[in-house]
mmCIF file of C-alpha atoms in Angstrom:
data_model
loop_
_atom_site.group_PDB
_atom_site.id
_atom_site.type_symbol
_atom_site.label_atom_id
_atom_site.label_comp_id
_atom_site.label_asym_id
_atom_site.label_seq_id
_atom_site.Cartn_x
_atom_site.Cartn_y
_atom_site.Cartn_z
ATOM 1 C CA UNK A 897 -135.543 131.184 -62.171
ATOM 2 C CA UNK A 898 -134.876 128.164 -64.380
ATOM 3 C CA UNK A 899 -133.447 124.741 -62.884
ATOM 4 C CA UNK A 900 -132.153 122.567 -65.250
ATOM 5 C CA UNK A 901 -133.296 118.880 -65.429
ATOM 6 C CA UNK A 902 -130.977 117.421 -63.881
ATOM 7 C CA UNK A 903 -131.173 119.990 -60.718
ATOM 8 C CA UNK A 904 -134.757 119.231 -60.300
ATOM 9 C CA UNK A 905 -134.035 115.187 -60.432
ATOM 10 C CA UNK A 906 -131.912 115.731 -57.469
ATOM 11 C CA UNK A 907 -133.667 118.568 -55.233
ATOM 12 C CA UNK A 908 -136.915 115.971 -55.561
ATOM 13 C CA UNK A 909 -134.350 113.110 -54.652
ATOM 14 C CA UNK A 910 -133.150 114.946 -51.675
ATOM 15 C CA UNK A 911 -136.317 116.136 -50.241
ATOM 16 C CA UNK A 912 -137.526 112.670 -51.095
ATOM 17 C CA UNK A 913 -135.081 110.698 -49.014
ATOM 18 C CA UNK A 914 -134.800 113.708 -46.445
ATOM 19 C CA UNK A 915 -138.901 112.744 -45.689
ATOM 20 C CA UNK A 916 -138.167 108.967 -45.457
ATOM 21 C CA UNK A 917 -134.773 109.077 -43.249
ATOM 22 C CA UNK A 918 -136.969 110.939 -41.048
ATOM 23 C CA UNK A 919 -140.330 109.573 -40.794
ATOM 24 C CA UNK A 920 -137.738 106.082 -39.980
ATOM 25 C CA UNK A 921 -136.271 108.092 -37.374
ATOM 26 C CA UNK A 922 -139.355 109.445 -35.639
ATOM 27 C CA UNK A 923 -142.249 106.205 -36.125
ATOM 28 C CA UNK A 924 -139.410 103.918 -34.821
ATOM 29 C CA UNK A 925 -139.122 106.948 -31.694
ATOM 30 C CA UNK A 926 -142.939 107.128 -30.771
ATOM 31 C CA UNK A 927 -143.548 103.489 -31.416
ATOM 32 C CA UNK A 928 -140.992 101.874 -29.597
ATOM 33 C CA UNK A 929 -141.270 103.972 -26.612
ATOM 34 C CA UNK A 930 -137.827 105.421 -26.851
ATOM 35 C CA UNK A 931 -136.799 107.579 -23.736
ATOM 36 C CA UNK A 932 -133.273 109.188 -23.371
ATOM 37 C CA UNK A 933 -130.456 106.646 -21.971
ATOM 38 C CA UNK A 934 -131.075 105.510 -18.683
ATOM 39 C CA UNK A 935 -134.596 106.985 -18.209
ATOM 40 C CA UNK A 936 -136.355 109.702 -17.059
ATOM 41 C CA UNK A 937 -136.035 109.671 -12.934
ATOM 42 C CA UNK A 938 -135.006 113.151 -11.398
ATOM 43 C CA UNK A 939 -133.098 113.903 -8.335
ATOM 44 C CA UNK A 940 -132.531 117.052 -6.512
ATOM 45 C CA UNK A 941 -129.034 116.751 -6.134
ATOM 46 C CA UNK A 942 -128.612 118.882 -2.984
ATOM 47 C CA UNK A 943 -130.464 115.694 -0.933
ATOM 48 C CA UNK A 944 -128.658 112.980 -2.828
ATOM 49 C CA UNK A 945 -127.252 111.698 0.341
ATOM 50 C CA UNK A 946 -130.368 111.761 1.814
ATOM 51 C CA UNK A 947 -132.183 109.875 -0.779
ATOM 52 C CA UNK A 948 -132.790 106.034 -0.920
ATOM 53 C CA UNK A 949 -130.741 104.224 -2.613
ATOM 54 C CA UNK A 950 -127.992 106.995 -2.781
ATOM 55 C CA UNK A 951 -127.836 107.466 1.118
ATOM 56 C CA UNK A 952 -126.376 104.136 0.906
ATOM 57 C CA UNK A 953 -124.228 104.039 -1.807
ATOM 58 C CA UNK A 954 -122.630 100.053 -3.436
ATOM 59 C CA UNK A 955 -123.839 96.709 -4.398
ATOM 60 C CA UNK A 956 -126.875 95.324 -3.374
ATOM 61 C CA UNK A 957 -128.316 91.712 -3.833
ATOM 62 C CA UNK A 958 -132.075 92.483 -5.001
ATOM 63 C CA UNK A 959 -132.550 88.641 -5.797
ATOM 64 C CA UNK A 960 -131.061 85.562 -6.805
ATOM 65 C CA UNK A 961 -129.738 86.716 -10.209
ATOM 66 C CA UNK A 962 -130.289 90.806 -9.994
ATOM 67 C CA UNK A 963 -128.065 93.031 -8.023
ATOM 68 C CA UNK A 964 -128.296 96.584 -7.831
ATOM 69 C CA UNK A 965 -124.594 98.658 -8.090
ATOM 70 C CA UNK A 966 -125.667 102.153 -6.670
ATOM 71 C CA UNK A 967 -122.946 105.107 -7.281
ATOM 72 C CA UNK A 968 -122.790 108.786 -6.703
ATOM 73 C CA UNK A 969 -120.367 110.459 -8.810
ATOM 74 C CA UNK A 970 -118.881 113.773 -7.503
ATOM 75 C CA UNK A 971 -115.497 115.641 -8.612
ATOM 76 C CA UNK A 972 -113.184 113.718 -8.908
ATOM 77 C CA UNK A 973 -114.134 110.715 -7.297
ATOM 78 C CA UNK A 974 -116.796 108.024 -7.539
ATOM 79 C CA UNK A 975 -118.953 107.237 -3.741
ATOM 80 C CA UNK A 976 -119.450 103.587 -3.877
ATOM 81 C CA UNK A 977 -117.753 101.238 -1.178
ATOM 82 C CA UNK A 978 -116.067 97.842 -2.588
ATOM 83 C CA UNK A 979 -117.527 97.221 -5.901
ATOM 84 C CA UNK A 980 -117.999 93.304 -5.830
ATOM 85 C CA UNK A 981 -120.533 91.786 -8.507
ATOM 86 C CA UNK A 982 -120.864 87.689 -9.137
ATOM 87 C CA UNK A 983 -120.005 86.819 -12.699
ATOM 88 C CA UNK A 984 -123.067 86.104 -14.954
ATOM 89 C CA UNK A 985 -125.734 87.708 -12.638
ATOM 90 C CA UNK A 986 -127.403 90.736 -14.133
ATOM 91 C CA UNK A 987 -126.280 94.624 -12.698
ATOM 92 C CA UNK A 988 -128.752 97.557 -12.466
ATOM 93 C CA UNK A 989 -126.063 99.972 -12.319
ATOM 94 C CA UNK A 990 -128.253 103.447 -10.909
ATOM 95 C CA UNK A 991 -125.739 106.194 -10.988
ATOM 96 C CA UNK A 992 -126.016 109.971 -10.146
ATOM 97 C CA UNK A 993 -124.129 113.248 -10.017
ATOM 98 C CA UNK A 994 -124.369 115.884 -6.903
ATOM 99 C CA UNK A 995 -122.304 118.951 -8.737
ATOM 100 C CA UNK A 996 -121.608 118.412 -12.830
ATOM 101 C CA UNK A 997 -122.129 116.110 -15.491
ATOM 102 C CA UNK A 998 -119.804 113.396 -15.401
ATOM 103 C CA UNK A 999 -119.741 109.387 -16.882
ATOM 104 C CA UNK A 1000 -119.357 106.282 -15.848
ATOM 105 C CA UNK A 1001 -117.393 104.027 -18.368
ATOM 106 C CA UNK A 1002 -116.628 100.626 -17.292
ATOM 107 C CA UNK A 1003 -113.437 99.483 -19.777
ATOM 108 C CA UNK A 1004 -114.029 96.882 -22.057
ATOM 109 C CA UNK A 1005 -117.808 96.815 -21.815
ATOM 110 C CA UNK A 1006 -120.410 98.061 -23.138
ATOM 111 C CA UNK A 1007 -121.339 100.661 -20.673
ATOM 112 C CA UNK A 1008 -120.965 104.146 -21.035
ATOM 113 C CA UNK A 1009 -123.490 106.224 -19.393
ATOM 114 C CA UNK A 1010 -123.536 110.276 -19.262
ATOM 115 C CA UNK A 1011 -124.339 111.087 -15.150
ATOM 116 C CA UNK A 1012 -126.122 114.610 -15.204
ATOM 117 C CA UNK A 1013 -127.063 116.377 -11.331
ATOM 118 C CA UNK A 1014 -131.136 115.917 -11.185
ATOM 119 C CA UNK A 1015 -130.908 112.686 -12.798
ATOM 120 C CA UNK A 1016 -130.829 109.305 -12.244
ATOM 121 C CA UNK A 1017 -128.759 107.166 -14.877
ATOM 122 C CA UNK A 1018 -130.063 103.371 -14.679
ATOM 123 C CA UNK A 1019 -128.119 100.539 -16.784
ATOM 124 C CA UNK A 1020 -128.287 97.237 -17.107
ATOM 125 C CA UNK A 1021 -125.465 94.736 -17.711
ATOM 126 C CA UNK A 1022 -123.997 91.359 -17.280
ATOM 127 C CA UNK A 1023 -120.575 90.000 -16.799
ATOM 128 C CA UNK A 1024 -119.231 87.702 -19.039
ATOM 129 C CA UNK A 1025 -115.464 87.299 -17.641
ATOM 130 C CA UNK A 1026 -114.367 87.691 -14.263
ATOM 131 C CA UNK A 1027 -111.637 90.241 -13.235
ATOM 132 C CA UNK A 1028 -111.024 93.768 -11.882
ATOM 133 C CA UNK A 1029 -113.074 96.170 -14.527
ATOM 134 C CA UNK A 1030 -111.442 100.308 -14.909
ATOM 135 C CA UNK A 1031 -114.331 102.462 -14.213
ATOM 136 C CA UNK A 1032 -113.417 105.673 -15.546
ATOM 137 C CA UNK A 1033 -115.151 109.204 -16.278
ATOM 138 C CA UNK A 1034 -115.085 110.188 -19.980
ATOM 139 C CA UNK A 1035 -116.940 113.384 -19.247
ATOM 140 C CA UNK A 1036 -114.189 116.558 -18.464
ATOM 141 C CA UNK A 1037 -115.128 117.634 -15.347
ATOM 142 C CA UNK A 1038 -112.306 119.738 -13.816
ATOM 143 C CA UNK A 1039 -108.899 119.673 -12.764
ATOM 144 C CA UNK A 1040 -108.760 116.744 -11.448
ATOM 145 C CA UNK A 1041 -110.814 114.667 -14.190
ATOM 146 C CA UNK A 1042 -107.532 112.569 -14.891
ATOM 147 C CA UNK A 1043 -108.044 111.123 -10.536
ATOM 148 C CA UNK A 1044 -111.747 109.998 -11.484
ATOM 149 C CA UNK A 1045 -111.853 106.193 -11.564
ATOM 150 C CA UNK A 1046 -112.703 103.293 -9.602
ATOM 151 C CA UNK A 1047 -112.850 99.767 -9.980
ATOM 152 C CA UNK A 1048 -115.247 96.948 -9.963
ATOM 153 C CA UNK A 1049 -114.320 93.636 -9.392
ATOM 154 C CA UNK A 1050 -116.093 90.513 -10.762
ATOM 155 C CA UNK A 1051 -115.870 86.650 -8.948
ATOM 156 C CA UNK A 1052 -116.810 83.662 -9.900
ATOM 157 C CA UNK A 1053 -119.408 82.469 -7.571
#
């Protein structure tokens, strides 16, 4: 088989660039110590109820600037009593599923997290702006997807 010139230019540019997108893609994986989105802590999610911090699900003051927002996300609802948060203070949002994969989206922020059963979604963000924040799930997860949300509301302190 003959390739012309101009073939082999571009099958050697290809592989070329194919090898250096890559080796970016992986050295910048196992050298910054990438793990999936929102770690790697498992769940069974038959005892979800049962396990600390789920078994008591909302917002939590772990210290002066750091509170902890714990939710359990089930069809078609979110578990998490009276979402109140203090403006400028950091959230560890920890968020879990007991039956399918759902999300946790928090309009006009920048959290989005997938909530898988077995796993334990952790996030970290701070409010800007106070206000009542949409929590919605962007993940179809039945029939009655479209009755998933909640609300969070934000104070000034």
């Amino acid at each position: 088989m003959h390739l012309h010139k101009y073939e082999k230019i571009w099958l050697v540019f290809g592989i070329a660039s194919l090898i250096v997108f890559l080796s970016v893609v992986g050295v910048s994986a196992f050298s910054q110590d990438h793990t999936p989105a929102g770690g790697m802590e498992t769940i069974d999610p038959k005892k979800v109820s049962e396990t600390a911090p789920f078994d008591n699900p909302g917002v939590t003051q772990l210290d002066d600037d750091t509170y902890q927002a714990t939710i359990v996300a089930m069809a078609f609802g979110y578990q998490a009593p009276e979402l109140k948060v203090p403006v400028g203070k950091e959230i560890i949002f920890k968020v879990t599923s007991t039956d399918v994969v759902h999300s946790l989206t928090i309009d006009n922020t920048k959290v989005n997290m997938m909530v898988v059963p077995g796993r334990i979604t952790t996030k970290s963000y701070t409010f800007e702006e106070p206000g009542t924040y949409l929590i919605l799930c962007n993940e179809y997860c039945g029939t009655g997807h479209h009755m998933m949300y909640t609300e969070i509301e934000v104070y000034e302190q």
